[in-house]
Amino acid sequence: MIEIQGKYLVLLLQKHAALGYLAFPYLVSRSGETIFVLSEKLTKSHVKAWKEDLSPELKKLALLADGFADQEVFRRFCRNKKNETPATFLKSAESDYIVSVIKPAVEKMVSEVLFQAMALGVLVFMREDTRSVYLGDAIGFAEKAAGTTMKFARRDEGIDYQLMLHSMEGDLLIREKHTEIITSYPAWLLYDNRLYFFKKDFDANKVKPFLKSNSIFIPAKMEKDYFRKYIRKSVRGGNVIAEGFDIIDLWPDPEAQLSFEYNPFFRPSLTLSFIYSGKRVEASRPGNVIVDLLIKDDEYHFQKIYRSDDKEAAFSDKLQTLGMKSVASGQWSLERQDLTNEEFLEWINNNAALLKRNGFLVESNFPGKNYYLGEVSLEQDINAYRDWFDVHMVVVLEGGIKIPFTLLKDHILNEIREYTTRDGLTFVIPEEWFARYRDLCELGKPEKEQFRVSAAFFPVFKEMEWGLPEYGVSEKRADIKIPDNLN
């Protein structure tokens, strides 16, 4: 037993009328070989007064338990402190508020206290009406998490559901031995004078019906809804024995998908998701299993798809290699945080081929806009004549989309970066085009899919290295013979 200031530390479980079981550390004095008398509760005031005598672990235990003392519950949860006191608050609070808000928060704290006490080896007792505890009544801790198995047997008339609990020592026969729910979620059970904790996603409320009954029956008329909700959730989170339906385990390779959208900070970013067998899951979503229910010809089939942490991490590594950084869970941006939408989109267009080679599918999910996120190229052809030259230019997008450059004239001259096609696809004009093609838009006359430019401007475009023919209009005119009488 842990000794503090000449006394011993124990943990007392006591049932609260509104909050269920609470767990408080107490100091006790020895009153014989096996009898201890309660002295005082270990609280945060002791942490301050005895800071030299208490280890960090003991301080943590005391502070955790102080979180669900009456005064602290009142401070955190009472919304009408003027008309309530710590003693009256829970008696007058609405039951829905207690059940949905206060009790879940308290149960998490109680669970932390139990884990801390288990780690310290503190003896646990049930708080009785007397002020004494007896060593023979000490409650032990199970060494490892208990497990659950759910059996669903589908018959013509309905579904039989059984819940089985098991530990390292064997099955927990909860109808044969004394069992109490200490906390629902996280789940702690008192079974045969020992405390059992459960794996992360188990809710101890599922145990309640089985304290009195071996199974639960669900009529056939309710089975479809039951499959879609309860059984599907059970398949996702636990061990399930299926009779009368199938559960197929799958380990497919993920496809990576990037969605252009706002991040939580209202900045443009790429949200990373993964596609497993056609099912999309965001990278930020917790859990390693995706469950899909297929119903065909009155037959039920579950696909239990397992996510791959290693392969998902590999895609994140690729994004870092491409110069991106994670700004929130599953949200990726570039090093510059002040990028405009257009600048970010141009980066995506310029790197579309590289993203594709690295296995990323890119889609637009921006509010009110369907942005084009693929590669951009230009087809250009120049024909020179005696008095003019024609510049034929077409913007080429993926999917066979072609945009005559003449349609961009007003955008170039007015520095408008977004051009939207008749089909509602918004294409961001590359920044460099505004300087490179401004003269063409100012000096050329648009005719269908080409600009016609007067020969007088030939030297302007020649200097811009447009790839004009070496034998230009001005050179042709220089070869005309001048009559002798004009010399």
CSV table of C-alpha atoms in Angstrom, one decimal:
chain,number,residue,atom,x,y,z
A,1,MET,CA,0.0,0.0,0.0
A,2,ILE,CA,1.1,3.6,-0.7
A,3,GLU,CA,2.0,5.5,2.5
A,4,ILE,CA,1.5,9.3,2.6
A,5,GLN,CA,2.1,11.3,5.8
A,6,GLY,CA,1.8,8.2,8.0
A,7,LYS,CA,-1.5,7.1,6.3
A,8,TYR,CA,-2.4,4.8,3.4
A,9,LEU,CA,-3.9,5.6,0.1
A,10,VAL,CA,-7.0,3.7,-1.2
A,11,LEU,CA,-9.6,4.4,-3.9
A,12,LEU,CA,-13.3,4.3,-3.0
A,13,LEU,CA,-16.0,3.7,-5.5
A,14,GLN,CA,-19.3,5.3,-4.5
A,15,LYS,CA,-22.5,5.6,-6.4
A,16,HIS,CA,-23.9,9.1,-7.1
A,17,ALA,CA,-27.6,9.4,-7.6
A,18,ALA,CA,-27.2,11.4,-10.9
A,19,LEU,CA,-23.8,10.6,-12.2
A,20,GLY,CA,-23.4,6.9,-11.4
A,21,TYR,CA,-20.1,5.5,-9.9
A,22,LEU,CA,-17.4,8.0,-8.9
A,23,ALA,CA,-13.9,7.1,-7.7
A,24,PHE,CA,-12.2,9.2,-5.0
A,25,PRO,CA,-8.8,8.7,-3.5
A,26,TYR,CA,-8.9,8.6,0.3
A,27,LEU,CA,-6.3,8.4,3.1
A,28,VAL,CA,-6.9,5.8,5.7
A,29,SER,CA,-5.4,4.9,9.0
A,30,ARG,CA,-4.7,1.3,10.1
A,31,SER,CA,-6.9,0.0,12.9
A,32,GLY,CA,-5.7,-3.6,13.0
A,33,GLU,CA,-4.2,-6.1,10.6
A,34,THR,CA,-7.0,-6.0,8.1
A,35,ILE,CA,-9.1,-2.9,9.1
A,36,PHE,CA,-8.5,0.6,7.9
A,37,VAL,CA,-10.5,3.7,9.0
A,38,LEU,CA,-11.2,6.5,6.6
A,39,SER,CA,-9.4,9.7,7.4
A,40,GLU,CA,-9.8,12.3,4.6
A,41,LYS,CA,-10.2,12.6,0.9
A,42,LEU,CA,-7.0,13.4,-1.1
A,43,THR,CA,-7.7,16.6,-3.0
A,44,LYS,CA,-6.0,19.4,-4.9
A,45,SER,CA,-5.4,21.2,-1.6
A,46,HIS,CA,-3.2,18.3,-0.5
A,47,VAL,CA,-1.3,18.6,-3.8
A,48,LYS,CA,-0.5,22.2,-2.9
A,49,ALA,CA,0.3,21.5,0.8
A,50,TRP,CA,2.3,18.3,0.3
A,51,LYS,CA,3.9,19.0,-3.0
A,52,GLU,CA,7.3,17.6,-1.7
A,53,ASP,CA,5.7,14.4,-0.4
A,54,LEU,CA,3.6,13.5,-3.5
A,55,SER,CA,4.9,12.0,-6.6
A,56,PRO,CA,3.8,13.4,-10.0
A,57,GLU,CA,1.6,10.3,-10.4
A,58,LEU,CA,-0.1,10.8,-7.1
A,59,LYS,CA,-0.7,14.5,-7.8
A,60,LYS,CA,-2.2,13.6,-11.1
A,61,LEU,CA,-4.6,11.1,-9.4
A,62,ALA,CA,-5.8,13.7,-6.9
A,63,LEU,CA,-6.3,16.4,-9.6
A,64,LEU,CA,-8.2,14.0,-11.9
A,65,ALA,CA,-10.6,13.0,-9.1
A,66,ASP,CA,-11.1,16.6,-8.1
A,67,GLY,CA,-12.6,17.1,-11.6
A,68,PHE,CA,-15.9,15.5,-10.6
A,69,ALA,CA,-16.2,16.8,-7.1
A,70,ASP,CA,-19.5,18.7,-6.6
A,71,GLN,CA,-17.8,22.2,-6.7
A,72,GLU,CA,-16.0,21.4,-10.0
A,73,VAL,CA,-19.1,19.9,-11.7
A,74,PHE,CA,-21.0,23.0,-10.6
A,75,ARG,CA,-18.3,25.3,-12.0
A,76,ARG,CA,-18.0,23.5,-15.4
A,77,PHE,CA,-21.6,22.7,-16.1
A,78,CYS,CA,-24.0,25.0,-14.3
A,79,ARG,CA,-25.5,27.6,-16.6
A,80,ASN,CA,-27.4,29.5,-13.9
A,81,LYS,CA,-24.9,29.9,-11.1
A,82,LYS,CA,-26.9,32.8,-9.5
A,83,ASN,CA,-29.8,30.6,-8.5
A,84,GLU,CA,-28.0,27.3,-7.8
A,85,THR,CA,-25.3,26.0,-5.5
A,86,PRO,CA,-23.0,23.0,-5.8
A,87,ALA,CA,-25.3,21.1,-3.4
A,88,THR,CA,-28.5,21.8,-5.4
A,89,PHE,CA,-27.3,21.9,-9.0
A,90,LEU,CA,-27.6,18.2,-10.0
A,91,LYS,CA,-30.8,17.8,-8.1
A,92,SER,CA,-32.5,20.5,-10.2
A,93,ALA,CA,-30.7,20.0,-13.5
A,94,GLU,CA,-32.6,18.6,-16.5
A,95,SER,CA,-32.1,14.8,-16.8
A,96,ASP,CA,-31.4,15.1,-20.5
A,97,TYR,CA,-28.6,17.6,-19.8
A,98,ILE,CA,-27.1,15.3,-17.2
A,99,VAL,CA,-27.3,12.2,-19.4
A,100,SER,CA,-26.1,13.7,-22.6
A,101,VAL,CA,-23.5,16.3,-21.4
A,102,ILE,CA,-22.4,16.0,-17.8
A,103,LYS,CA,-22.3,12.2,-17.3
A,104,PRO,CA,-20.3,11.4,-20.4
A,105,ALA,CA,-17.7,14.0,-19.3
A,106,VAL,CA,-17.6,12.6,-15.8
A,107,GLU,CA,-17.3,9.0,-16.9
A,108,LYS,CA,-14.2,9.9,-19.0
A,109,MET,CA,-12.6,11.4,-15.8
A,110,VAL,CA,-13.6,8.4,-13.7
A,111,SER,CA,-12.0,6.1,-16.3
A,112,GLU,CA,-8.8,8.1,-16.2
A,113,VAL,CA,-8.7,7.9,-12.4
A,114,LEU,CA,-9.2,4.1,-12.6
A,115,PHE,CA,-6.3,3.8,-15.1
A,116,GLN,CA,-4.1,5.9,-12.9
A,117,ALA,CA,-4.9,3.9,-9.8
A,118,MET,CA,-4.3,0.7,-11.6
A,119,ALA,CA,-0.9,2.0,-12.7
A,120,LEU,CA,0.0,3.0,-9.1
A,121,GLY,CA,-1.3,-0.3,-7.6
A,122,VAL,CA,-3.8,1.5,-5.4
A,123,LEU,CA,-6.3,-0.8,-3.6
A,124,VAL,CA,-9.9,-0.2,-4.5
A,125,PHE,CA,-12.9,-0.6,-2.2
A,126,MET,CA,-16.6,-0.1,-2.4
A,127,ARG,CA,-17.7,2.9,-0.3
A,128,GLU,CA,-20.1,1.5,2.3
A,129,ASP,CA,-22.1,3.3,5.1
A,130,THR,CA,-19.4,2.6,7.6
A,131,ARG,CA,-16.1,4.6,7.9
A,132,SER,CA,-14.0,1.5,7.7
A,133,VAL,CA,-12.7,-0.7,4.9
A,134,TYR,CA,-11.6,-4.3,5.2
A,135,LEU,CA,-8.5,-5.6,3.4
A,136,GLY,CA,-10.4,-8.8,2.4
A,137,ASP,CA,-12.9,-6.6,0.4
A,138,ALA,CA,-10.3,-5.1,-1.9
A,139,ILE,CA,-11.2,-5.1,-5.5
A,140,GLY,CA,-8.6,-6.1,-8.1
A,141,PHE,CA,-7.8,-4.9,-11.6
A,142,ALA,CA,-7.7,-7.1,-14.7
A,143,GLU,CA,-4.3,-7.0,-16.3
A,144,LYS,CA,-5.5,-6.5,-19.9
A,145,ALA,CA,-8.5,-5.2,-21.7
A,146,ALA,CA,-11.5,-7.5,-21.9
A,147,GLY,CA,-12.9,-8.4,-25.3
A,148,THR,CA,-16.3,-8.8,-26.8
A,149,THR,CA,-17.9,-11.1,-29.3
A,150,MET,CA,-21.3,-10.4,-30.8
A,151,LYS,CA,-23.2,-13.2,-32.4
A,152,PHE,CA,-26.1,-12.4,-34.8
A,153,ALA,CA,-28.1,-15.4,-36.1
A,154,ARG,CA,-30.6,-14.6,-38.8
A,155,ARG,CA,-33.6,-16.8,-39.0
A,156,ASP,CA,-36.9,-16.7,-40.9
A,157,GLU,CA,-38.7,-15.1,-38.0
A,158,GLY,CA,-36.0,-12.6,-37.1
A,159,ILE,CA,-32.5,-12.2,-35.6
A,160,ASP,CA,-31.1,-13.6,-32.3
A,161,TYR,CA,-28.4,-11.5,-30.8
A,162,GLN,CA,-26.0,-12.6,-28.1
A,163,LEU,CA,-23.2,-10.7,-26.5
A,164,MET,CA,-20.2,-12.6,-25.0
A,165,LEU,CA,-17.5,-11.0,-22.8
A,166,HIS,CA,-14.1,-12.6,-22.3
A,167,SER,CA,-10.8,-11.9,-20.6
A,168,MET,CA,-7.4,-13.6,-20.2
A,169,GLU,CA,-8.9,-15.9,-17.6
A,170,GLY,CA,-11.9,-16.9,-19.7
A,171,ASP,CA,-15.5,-15.9,-20.4
A,172,LEU,CA,-17.2,-13.4,-18.1
A,173,LEU,CA,-20.4,-15.2,-17.0
A,174,ILE,CA,-22.2,-12.0,-16.2
A,175,ARG,CA,-25.6,-13.6,-15.4
A,176,GLU,CA,-24.0,-16.0,-12.9
A,177,LYS,CA,-21.7,-13.7,-11.0
A,178,HIS,CA,-22.2,-10.2,-9.6
A,179,THR,CA,-21.7,-7.6,-12.3
A,180,GLU,CA,-22.1,-3.9,-12.3
A,181,ILE,CA,-21.4,-1.2,-14.9
A,182,ILE,CA,-19.0,1.4,-13.4
A,183,THR,CA,-18.7,3.6,-16.5
A,184,SER,CA,-20.4,3.2,-19.8
A,185,TYR,CA,-18.0,4.9,-22.2
A,186,PRO,CA,-15.1,4.3,-21.7
A,187,ALA,CA,-16.4,1.0,-20.4
A,188,TRP,CA,-15.5,-0.4,-17.0
A,189,LEU,CA,-17.2,-3.4,-15.4
A,190,LEU,CA,-17.0,-4.7,-11.9
A,191,TYR,CA,-17.3,-8.5,-12.3
A,192,ASP,CA,-16.7,-11.0,-9.5
A,193,ASN,CA,-14.9,-8.4,-7.4
A,194,ARG,CA,-12.5,-7.4,-10.2
A,195,LEU,CA,-12.5,-4.3,-12.4
A,196,TYR,CA,-12.4,-4.9,-16.2
A,197,PHE,CA,-11.8,-2.3,-18.8
A,198,PHE,CA,-12.6,-2.8,-22.5
A,199,LYS,CA,-11.2,-1.8,-25.8
A,200,LYS,CA,-11.6,1.7,-27.1
A,201,ASP,CA,-15.0,1.7,-28.9
A,202,PHE,CA,-17.1,-0.5,-26.6
A,203,ASP,CA,-20.1,1.0,-24.8
A,204,ALA,CA,-21.0,-0.8,-21.6
A,205,ASN,CA,-24.6,0.0,-22.0
A,206,LYS,CA,-24.7,-2.9,-24.5
A,207,VAL,CA,-24.2,-5.2,-21.5
A,208,LYS,CA,-27.4,-4.1,-19.6
A,209,PRO,CA,-29.9,-6.4,-21.5
A,210,PHE,CA,-27.6,-9.4,-21.0
A,211,LEU,CA,-27.4,-9.1,-17.3
A,212,LYS,CA,-30.8,-10.8,-17.2
A,213,SER,CA,-31.2,-12.4,-20.6
A,214,ASN,CA,-29.1,-14.7,-22.7
A,215,SER,CA,-30.1,-13.2,-26.0
A,216,ILE,CA,-32.2,-10.4,-27.7
A,217,PHE,CA,-34.7,-11.1,-30.4
A,218,ILE,CA,-35.3,-8.7,-33.3
A,219,PRO,CA,-38.4,-9.4,-35.4
A,220,ALA,CA,-38.0,-9.9,-39.2
A,221,LYS,CA,-39.9,-6.7,-40.0
A,222,MET,CA,-37.2,-4.7,-38.2
A,223,GLU,CA,-34.2,-6.5,-39.5
A,224,LYS,CA,-33.3,-4.3,-42.4
A,225,ASP,CA,-33.0,-1.2,-40.2
A,226,TYR,CA,-31.1,-3.3,-37.6
A,227,PHE,CA,-28.6,-4.5,-40.2
A,228,ARG,CA,-28.1,-1.0,-41.6
A,229,LYS,CA,-27.5,0.6,-38.2
A,230,TYR,CA,-26.6,-1.7,-35.2
A,231,ILE,CA,-25.1,-4.7,-37.0
A,232,ARG,CA,-23.1,-2.6,-39.4
A,233,LYS,CA,-21.7,-0.6,-36.5
A,234,SER,CA,-20.9,-3.8,-34.6
A,235,VAL,CA,-19.1,-5.3,-37.7
A,236,ARG,CA,-17.0,-2.1,-37.8
A,237,GLY,CA,-16.0,-2.1,-34.2
A,238,GLY,CA,-15.8,-5.6,-32.9
A,239,ASN,CA,-15.7,-9.3,-33.3
A,240,VAL,CA,-18.8,-10.6,-34.9
A,241,ILE,CA,-20.1,-14.2,-35.5
A,242,ALA,CA,-22.5,-14.2,-38.4
A,243,GLU,CA,-25.1,-16.8,-39.1
A,244,GLY,CA,-27.5,-16.3,-42.1
A,245,PHE,CA,-25.5,-13.5,-43.7
A,246,ASP,CA,-21.9,-12.9,-44.8
A,247,ILE,CA,-19.0,-10.8,-43.6
A,248,ILE,CA,-16.2,-10.6,-46.2
A,249,ASP,CA,-12.8,-9.2,-45.1
A,250,LEU,CA,-10.9,-7.2,-47.8
A,251,TRP,CA,-7.5,-5.6,-47.9
A,252,PRO,CA,-7.5,-3.5,-51.1
A,253,ASP,CA,-4.8,-1.0,-52.1
A,254,PRO,CA,-6.0,2.6,-51.6
A,255,GLU,CA,-6.2,5.2,-54.3
A,256,ALA,CA,-5.3,8.7,-53.2
A,257,GLN,CA,-7.7,11.6,-54.0
A,258,LEU,CA,-7.0,15.3,-53.6
A,259,SER,CA,-9.9,17.7,-53.4
A,260,PHE,CA,-9.4,21.4,-54.0
A,261,GLU,CA,-11.4,23.3,-51.3
A,262,TYR,CA,-11.2,25.6,-48.3
A,263,ASN,CA,-9.4,24.2,-45.2
A,264,PRO,CA,-10.7,25.0,-41.6
A,265,PHE,CA,-8.8,28.3,-41.8
A,266,PHE,CA,-10.7,29.4,-44.9
A,267,ARG,CA,-7.6,29.1,-47.1
A,268,PRO,CA,-7.4,27.2,-50.4
A,269,SER,CA,-6.0,23.7,-49.8
A,270,LEU,CA,-6.0,20.1,-51.0
A,271,THR,CA,-8.0,17.6,-48.8
A,272,LEU,CA,-6.5,14.1,-48.9
A,273,SER,CA,-8.9,11.2,-49.1
A,274,PHE,CA,-8.5,7.5,-50.0
A,275,ILE,CA,-10.6,5.2,-52.1
A,276,TYR,CA,-10.9,1.6,-51.0
A,277,SER,CA,-12.9,-0.6,-53.3
A,278,GLY,CA,-15.0,2.4,-54.4
A,279,LYS,CA,-15.5,3.7,-50.9
A,280,ARG,CA,-14.1,7.1,-50.0
A,281,VAL,CA,-12.7,7.9,-46.6
A,282,GLU,CA,-11.0,11.2,-45.6
A,283,ALA,CA,-7.4,10.8,-44.4
A,284,SER,CA,-8.4,12.7,-41.2
A,285,ARG,CA,-11.1,10.2,-40.3
A,286,PRO,CA,-10.2,7.9,-37.4
A,287,GLY,CA,-10.6,4.1,-37.6
A,288,ASN,CA,-9.0,1.4,-39.6
A,289,VAL,CA,-12.1,-0.2,-41.0
A,290,ILE,CA,-14.8,0.7,-43.6
A,291,VAL,CA,-17.9,-1.4,-43.6
A,292,ASP,CA,-20.2,-1.6,-46.6
A,293,LEU,CA,-23.6,-3.4,-46.6
A,294,LEU,CA,-24.9,-5.0,-49.7
A,295,ILE,CA,-28.5,-6.1,-49.9
A,296,LYS,CA,-29.6,-8.3,-52.8
A,297,ASP,CA,-32.5,-10.7,-53.2
A,298,ASP,CA,-33.2,-10.5,-49.5
A,299,GLU,CA,-29.6,-11.6,-48.8
A,300,TYR,CA,-27.3,-9.5,-46.6
A,301,HIS,CA,-23.6,-9.2,-47.3
A,302,PHE,CA,-21.1,-7.1,-45.4
A,303,GLN,CA,-17.7,-6.0,-46.8
A,304,LYS,CA,-15.2,-5.2,-44.1
A,305,ILE,CA,-12.5,-3.2,-45.8
A,306,TYR,CA,-9.3,-2.7,-43.8
A,307,ARG,CA,-7.3,0.5,-44.3
A,308,SER,CA,-3.5,0.4,-44.7
A,309,ASP,CA,-1.7,2.8,-42.4
A,310,ASP,CA,1.6,2.2,-44.3
A,311,LYS,CA,0.2,2.9,-47.7
A,312,GLU,CA,-1.7,6.0,-46.6
A,313,ALA,CA,1.4,7.3,-44.9
A,314,ALA,CA,3.4,6.7,-48.2
A,315,PHE,CA,1.0,9.1,-50.0
A,316,SER,CA,1.5,11.7,-47.4
A,317,ASP,CA,5.3,11.4,-47.8
A,318,LYS,CA,4.9,11.9,-51.6
A,319,LEU,CA,3.0,15.2,-51.0
A,320,GLN,CA,5.8,16.4,-48.8
A,321,THR,CA,8.3,15.5,-51.5
A,322,LEU,CA,6.3,17.6,-53.9
A,323,GLY,CA,6.8,20.6,-51.7
A,324,MET,CA,3.5,20.5,-49.8
A,325,LYS,CA,2.9,20.8,-46.1
A,326,SER,CA,0.2,19.6,-43.8
A,327,VAL,CA,-1.7,22.5,-42.3
A,328,ALA,CA,-4.4,20.4,-40.5
A,329,SER,CA,-5.3,16.7,-40.3
A,330,GLY,CA,-5.7,15.6,-43.9
A,331,GLN,CA,-5.4,19.2,-45.2
A,332,TRP,CA,-2.4,20.1,-47.5
A,333,SER,CA,-1.1,23.4,-48.7
A,334,LEU,CA,2.0,25.0,-50.2
A,335,GLU,CA,4.7,26.7,-48.2
A,336,ARG,CA,3.3,30.1,-48.9
A,337,GLN,CA,0.2,30.5,-46.8
A,338,ASP,CA,-1.0,33.7,-48.5
A,339,LEU,CA,-1.6,32.1,-51.9
A,340,THR,CA,-4.7,33.2,-53.8
A,341,ASN,CA,-7.0,30.6,-55.3
A,342,GLU,CA,-5.6,31.4,-58.8
A,343,GLU,CA,-2.0,31.0,-57.7
A,344,PHE,CA,-2.8,27.6,-56.0
A,345,LEU,CA,-4.8,26.5,-59.0
A,346,GLU,CA,-1.9,27.4,-61.4
A,347,TRP,CA,0.4,25.3,-59.3
A,348,ILE,CA,-2.0,22.4,-59.6
A,349,ASN,CA,-2.2,22.8,-63.3
A,350,ASN,CA,1.6,23.0,-63.7
A,351,ASN,CA,2.0,19.9,-61.5
A,352,ALA,CA,-1.0,17.9,-62.7
A,353,ALA,CA,1.2,15.3,-64.6
A,354,LEU,CA,3.5,14.9,-61.6
A,355,LEU,CA,0.6,14.4,-59.2
A,356,LYS,CA,-0.9,11.8,-61.6
A,357,ARG,CA,2.4,9.9,-61.9
A,358,ASN,CA,2.5,9.8,-58.1
A,359,GLY,CA,-0.9,8.2,-58.0
A,360,PHE,CA,-3.1,11.2,-57.0
A,361,LEU,CA,-6.6,11.9,-58.5
A,362,VAL,CA,-7.4,15.6,-58.2
A,363,GLU,CA,-11.0,17.0,-58.1
A,364,SER,CA,-12.6,20.3,-57.5
A,365,ASN,CA,-14.9,20.7,-54.6
A,366,PHE,CA,-14.9,24.5,-54.3
A,367,PRO,CA,-18.1,26.2,-53.4
A,368,GLY,CA,-19.8,27.7,-56.4
A,369,LYS,CA,-17.0,26.8,-58.9
A,370,ASN,CA,-16.0,23.8,-61.0
A,371,TYR,CA,-12.3,24.4,-61.4
A,372,TYR,CA,-10.2,22.7,-64.1
A,373,LEU,CA,-7.3,20.9,-62.4
A,374,GLY,CA,-5.5,19.2,-65.2
A,375,GLU,CA,-2.6,20.0,-67.6
A,376,VAL,CA,-2.7,23.1,-69.8
A,377,SER,CA,-1.0,23.5,-73.2
A,378,LEU,CA,-1.1,25.7,-76.2
A,379,GLU,CA,-1.3,24.8,-79.9
A,380,GLN,CA,0.1,27.6,-82.0
A,381,ASP,CA,0.5,28.1,-85.7
A,382,ILE,CA,1.6,31.2,-87.6
A,383,ASN,CA,1.1,32.0,-91.3
A,384,ALA,CA,2.8,35.1,-92.8
A,385,TYR,CA,1.4,36.9,-95.9
A,386,ARG,CA,2.4,40.1,-97.8
A,387,ASP,CA,0.3,42.5,-95.7
A,388,TRP,CA,-0.5,40.6,-92.6
A,389,PHE,CA,0.2,37.4,-90.6
A,390,ASP,CA,-2.3,35.1,-88.9
A,391,VAL,CA,-1.7,33.6,-85.4
A,392,HIS,CA,-3.8,30.6,-84.8
A,393,MET,CA,-3.8,29.6,-81.1
A,394,VAL,CA,-5.9,27.1,-79.1
A,395,VAL,CA,-5.8,26.3,-75.4
A,396,VAL,CA,-5.8,22.5,-74.9
A,397,LEU,CA,-7.2,21.0,-71.7
A,398,GLU,CA,-7.5,17.3,-70.8
A,399,GLY,CA,-10.6,15.4,-72.0
A,400,GLY,CA,-10.4,16.9,-75.5
A,401,ILE,CA,-11.4,20.4,-74.4
A,402,LYS,CA,-10.1,23.1,-76.7
A,403,ILE,CA,-10.6,26.9,-76.2
A,404,PRO,CA,-9.8,29.3,-79.0
A,405,PHE,CA,-7.3,31.8,-77.6
A,406,THR,CA,-9.4,34.6,-79.2
A,407,LEU,CA,-12.0,34.0,-76.5
A,408,LEU,CA,-9.5,35.1,-73.9
A,409,LYS,CA,-8.8,38.5,-75.5
A,410,ASP,CA,-10.9,40.5,-73.0
A,411,HIS,CA,-9.6,38.5,-70.1
A,412,ILE,CA,-6.0,39.1,-71.1
A,413,LEU,CA,-6.5,42.9,-71.6
A,414,ASN,CA,-8.5,43.3,-68.4
A,415,GLU,CA,-6.3,40.9,-66.3
A,416,ILE,CA,-9.1,38.6,-65.4
A,417,ARG,CA,-7.6,35.2,-64.6
A,418,GLU,CA,-10.7,33.0,-64.5
A,419,TYR,CA,-12.4,31.9,-67.8
A,420,THR,CA,-15.5,29.8,-67.6
A,421,THR,CA,-16.7,27.7,-70.5
A,422,ARG,CA,-20.3,27.2,-71.6
A,423,ASP,CA,-20.2,23.9,-69.7
A,424,GLY,CA,-19.4,25.7,-66.4
A,425,LEU,CA,-15.8,24.6,-66.2
A,426,THR,CA,-13.5,27.4,-64.8
A,427,PHE,CA,-10.0,27.5,-66.2
A,428,VAL,CA,-7.4,29.7,-64.6
A,429,ILE,CA,-5.2,31.6,-67.2
A,430,PRO,CA,-1.5,31.2,-66.4
A,431,GLU,CA,0.0,34.4,-65.0
A,432,GLU,CA,2.8,34.6,-67.6
A,433,TRP,CA,0.2,34.7,-70.5
A,434,PHE,CA,-0.9,38.2,-69.5
A,435,ALA,CA,2.5,39.7,-70.3
A,436,ARG,CA,3.4,37.4,-73.2
A,437,TYR,CA,0.2,37.7,-75.2
A,438,ARG,CA,-1.0,41.2,-74.3
A,439,ASP,CA,0.5,42.8,-77.5
A,440,LEU,CA,-1.2,40.1,-79.6
A,441,CYS,CA,-4.6,40.9,-78.0
A,442,GLU,CA,-4.1,44.6,-78.4
A,443,LEU,CA,-2.7,44.6,-81.9
A,444,GLY,CA,-4.4,41.6,-83.4
A,445,LYS,CA,-7.9,41.4,-84.8
A,446,PRO,CA,-9.8,38.2,-83.7
A,447,GLU,CA,-11.2,36.3,-86.6
A,448,LYS,CA,-12.8,33.0,-85.4
A,449,GLU,CA,-9.9,31.0,-83.9
A,450,GLN,CA,-7.1,33.3,-85.0
A,451,PHE,CA,-5.7,36.7,-84.7
A,452,ARG,CA,-4.9,38.7,-87.9
A,453,VAL,CA,-2.0,41.1,-87.3
A,454,SER,CA,-1.0,43.9,-89.7
A,455,ALA,CA,2.4,43.5,-91.3
A,456,ALA,CA,3.4,46.8,-89.8
A,457,PHE,CA,3.7,45.1,-86.4
A,458,PHE,CA,5.9,42.3,-87.7
A,459,PRO,CA,9.1,43.7,-86.0
A,460,VAL,CA,7.3,43.8,-82.6
A,461,PHE,CA,6.5,40.1,-82.7
A,462,LYS,CA,9.9,39.2,-84.3
A,463,GLU,CA,11.7,40.7,-81.3
A,464,MET,CA,9.4,38.7,-78.9
A,465,GLU,CA,10.8,35.4,-80.4
A,466,TRP,CA,7.4,34.2,-81.6
A,467,GLY,CA,9.0,31.9,-84.1
A,468,LEU,CA,7.9,34.0,-87.1
A,469,PRO,CA,9.3,32.9,-90.5
A,470,GLU,CA,12.7,34.2,-91.3
A,471,TYR,CA,11.4,35.6,-94.6
A,472,GLY,CA,9.0,38.1,-93.2
A,473,VAL,CA,6.8,40.7,-94.8
A,474,SER,CA,9.2,43.6,-94.3
A,475,GLU,CA,12.0,41.6,-96.0
A,476,LYS,CA,9.7,40.8,-99.0
A,477,ARG,CA,9.1,44.5,-99.5
A,478,ALA,CA,12.8,45.3,-99.4
A,479,ASP,CA,13.3,43.1,-102.5
A,480,ILE,CA,11.0,45.2,-104.7
A,481,LYS,CA,12.9,46.9,-107.5
A,482,ILE,CA,12.7,50.7,-107.4
A,483,PRO,CA,12.3,52.5,-110.9
A,484,ASP,CA,15.3,54.4,-112.0
A,485,ASN,CA,13.5,57.7,-112.3
A,486,LEU,CA,12.7,57.6,-108.6
A,487,ASN,CA,16.3,57.5,-107.4
